[in-house]
XYZ file of N, CA and C in Angstrom:
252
model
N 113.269 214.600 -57.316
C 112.859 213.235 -57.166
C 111.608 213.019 -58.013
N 111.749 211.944 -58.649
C 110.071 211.740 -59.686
C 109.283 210.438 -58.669
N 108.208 211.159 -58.626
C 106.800 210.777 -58.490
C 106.896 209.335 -59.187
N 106.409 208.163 -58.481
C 106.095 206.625 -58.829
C 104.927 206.185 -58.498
N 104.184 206.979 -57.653
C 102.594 206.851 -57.971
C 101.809 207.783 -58.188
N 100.874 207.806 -58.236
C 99.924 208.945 -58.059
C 99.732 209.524 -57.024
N 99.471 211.047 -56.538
C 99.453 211.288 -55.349
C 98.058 211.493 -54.882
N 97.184 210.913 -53.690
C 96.075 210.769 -53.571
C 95.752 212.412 -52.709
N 94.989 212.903 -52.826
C 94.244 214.347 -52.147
C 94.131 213.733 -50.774
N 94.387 214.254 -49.890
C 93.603 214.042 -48.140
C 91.512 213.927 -48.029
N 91.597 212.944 -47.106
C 89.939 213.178 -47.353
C 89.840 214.467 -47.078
N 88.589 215.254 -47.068
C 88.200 216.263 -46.432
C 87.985 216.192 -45.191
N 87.506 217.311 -44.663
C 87.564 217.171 -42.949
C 86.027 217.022 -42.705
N 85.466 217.207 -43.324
C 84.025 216.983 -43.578
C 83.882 214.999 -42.975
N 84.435 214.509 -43.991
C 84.465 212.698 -43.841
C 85.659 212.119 -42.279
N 85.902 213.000 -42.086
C 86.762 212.399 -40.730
C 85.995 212.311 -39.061
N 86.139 210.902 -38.515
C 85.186 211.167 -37.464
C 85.454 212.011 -36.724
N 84.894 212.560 -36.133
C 84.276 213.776 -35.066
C 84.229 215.047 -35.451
N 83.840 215.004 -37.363
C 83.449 216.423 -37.454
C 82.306 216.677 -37.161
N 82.020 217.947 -37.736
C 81.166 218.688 -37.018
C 79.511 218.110 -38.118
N 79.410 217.724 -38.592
C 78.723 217.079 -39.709
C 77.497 215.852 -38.400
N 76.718 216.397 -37.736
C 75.882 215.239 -37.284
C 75.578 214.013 -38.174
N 75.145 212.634 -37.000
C 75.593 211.689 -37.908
C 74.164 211.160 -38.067
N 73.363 210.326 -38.981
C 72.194 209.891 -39.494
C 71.977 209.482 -38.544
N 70.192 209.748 -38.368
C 69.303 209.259 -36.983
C 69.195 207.986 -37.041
N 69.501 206.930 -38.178
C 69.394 205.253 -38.209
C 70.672 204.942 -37.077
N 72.214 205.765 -37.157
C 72.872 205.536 -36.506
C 72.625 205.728 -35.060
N 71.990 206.406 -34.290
C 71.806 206.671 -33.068
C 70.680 206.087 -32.643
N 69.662 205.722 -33.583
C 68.227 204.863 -33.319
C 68.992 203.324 -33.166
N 70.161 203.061 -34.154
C 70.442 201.969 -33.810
C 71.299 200.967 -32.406
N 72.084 202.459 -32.186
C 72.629 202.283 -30.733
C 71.919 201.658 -29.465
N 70.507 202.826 -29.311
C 69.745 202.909 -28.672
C 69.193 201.737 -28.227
N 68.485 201.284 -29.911
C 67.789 199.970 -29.620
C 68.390 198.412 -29.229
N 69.950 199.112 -29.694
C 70.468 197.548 -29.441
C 70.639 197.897 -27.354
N 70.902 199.224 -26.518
C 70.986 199.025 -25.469
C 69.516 198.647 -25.109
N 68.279 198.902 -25.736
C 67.154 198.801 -25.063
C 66.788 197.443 -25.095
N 67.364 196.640 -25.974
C 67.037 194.926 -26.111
C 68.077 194.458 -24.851
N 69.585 194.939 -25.085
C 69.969 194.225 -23.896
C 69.439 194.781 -22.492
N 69.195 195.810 -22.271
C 68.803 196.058 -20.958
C 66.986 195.205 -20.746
N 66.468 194.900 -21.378
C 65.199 194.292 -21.640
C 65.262 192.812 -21.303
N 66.566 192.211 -21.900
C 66.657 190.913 -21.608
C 67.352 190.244 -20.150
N 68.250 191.688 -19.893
C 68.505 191.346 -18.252
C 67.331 191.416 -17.536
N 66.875 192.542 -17.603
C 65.049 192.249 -16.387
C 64.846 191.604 -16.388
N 64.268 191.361 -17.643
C 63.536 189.301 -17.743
C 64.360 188.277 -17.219
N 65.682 188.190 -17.573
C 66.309 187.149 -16.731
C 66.062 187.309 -15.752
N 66.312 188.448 -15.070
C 66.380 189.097 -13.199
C 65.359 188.417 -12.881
N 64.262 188.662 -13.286
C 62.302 188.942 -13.140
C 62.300 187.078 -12.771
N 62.649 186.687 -13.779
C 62.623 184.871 -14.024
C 63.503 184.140 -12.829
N 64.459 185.240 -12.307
C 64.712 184.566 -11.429
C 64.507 184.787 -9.884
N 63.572 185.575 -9.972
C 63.049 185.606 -8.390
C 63.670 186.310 -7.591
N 64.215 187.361 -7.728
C 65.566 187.954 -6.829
C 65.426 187.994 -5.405
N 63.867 187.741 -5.102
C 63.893 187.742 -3.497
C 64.520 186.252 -2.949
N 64.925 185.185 -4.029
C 65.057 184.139 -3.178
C 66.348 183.977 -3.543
N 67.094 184.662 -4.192
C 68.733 184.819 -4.797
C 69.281 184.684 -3.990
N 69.179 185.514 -2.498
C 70.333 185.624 -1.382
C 69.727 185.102 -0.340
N 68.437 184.433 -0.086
C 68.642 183.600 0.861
C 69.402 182.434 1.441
N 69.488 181.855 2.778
C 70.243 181.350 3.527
C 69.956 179.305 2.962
N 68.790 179.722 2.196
C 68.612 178.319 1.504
C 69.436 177.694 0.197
N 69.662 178.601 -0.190
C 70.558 178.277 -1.592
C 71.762 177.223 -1.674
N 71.988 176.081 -2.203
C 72.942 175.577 -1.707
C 74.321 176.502 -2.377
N 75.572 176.134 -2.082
C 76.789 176.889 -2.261
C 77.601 175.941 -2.445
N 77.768 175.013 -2.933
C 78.679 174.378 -3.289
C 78.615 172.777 -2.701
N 79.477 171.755 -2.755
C 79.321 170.801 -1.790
C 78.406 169.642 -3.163
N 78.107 168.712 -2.711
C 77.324 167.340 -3.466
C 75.873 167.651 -3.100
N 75.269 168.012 -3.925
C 73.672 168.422 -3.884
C 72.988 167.391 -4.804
N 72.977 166.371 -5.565
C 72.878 165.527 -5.723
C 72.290 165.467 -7.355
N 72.523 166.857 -7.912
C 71.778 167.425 -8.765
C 72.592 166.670 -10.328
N 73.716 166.628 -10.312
C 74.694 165.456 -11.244
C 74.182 164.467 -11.151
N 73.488 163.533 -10.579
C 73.162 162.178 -10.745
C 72.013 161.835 -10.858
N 71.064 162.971 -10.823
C 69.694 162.911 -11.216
C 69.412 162.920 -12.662
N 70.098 163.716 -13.990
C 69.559 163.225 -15.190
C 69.979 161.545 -15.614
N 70.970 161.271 -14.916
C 71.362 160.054 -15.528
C 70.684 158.600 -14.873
N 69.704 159.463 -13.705
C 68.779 158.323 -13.060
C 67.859 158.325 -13.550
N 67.246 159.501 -14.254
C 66.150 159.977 -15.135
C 66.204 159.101 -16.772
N 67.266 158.961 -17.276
C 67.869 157.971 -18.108
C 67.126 156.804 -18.068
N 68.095 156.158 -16.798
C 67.964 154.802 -16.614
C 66.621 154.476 -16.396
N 65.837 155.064 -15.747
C 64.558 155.030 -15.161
C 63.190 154.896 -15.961
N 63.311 156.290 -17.005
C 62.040 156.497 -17.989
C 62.046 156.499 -19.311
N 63.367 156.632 -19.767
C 63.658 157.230 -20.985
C 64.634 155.728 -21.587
N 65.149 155.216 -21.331
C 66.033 153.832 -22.141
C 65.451 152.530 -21.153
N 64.824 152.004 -21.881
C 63.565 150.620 -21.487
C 64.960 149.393 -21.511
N 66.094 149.574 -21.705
C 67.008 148.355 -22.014
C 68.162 149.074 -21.303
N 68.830 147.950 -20.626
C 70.272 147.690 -19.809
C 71.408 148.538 -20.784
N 72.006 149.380 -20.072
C 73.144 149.600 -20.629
C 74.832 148.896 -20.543
């Protein structure tokens, strides 16, 4: 049978992932830092939100809290001087 392309060599085993070849410290510094930003930015959310008052019995849970009709009274009120 004749050959119609060229035949390409196999990479080496050297270039295949999980050799034995450790991988550049930018790669593992970069892992790192991207878990240390997200774990950094959950605290702060956590922190911002007060976790002691998260599960109290005050929180509303659902139901008409009246919280929808307050920007649009805020509207009418301070912010547009003319009738809509």
């Amino acid at each position: 049978m004749v050959a119609t392309r060229e035949v390409v060599d196999a990479p080496e085993l050297d270039d295949q992932p999980g050799s034995a070849r450790p991988r550049p410290w930018y790669d593992r510094f970069e892992f790192w830092a991207s878990i240390a930003v997200v774990a950094v930015c959950c605290a702060y959310t956590l922190s911002q939100l007060r976790p002691g008052l998260l599960l109290l019995d005050t929180t509303a849970a659902g139901g008409d809290t009246g919280a929808h009709v307050w920007f649009p009274a805020f509207l009418r009120d301070h912010l547009l001087p003319w009738r809509l």
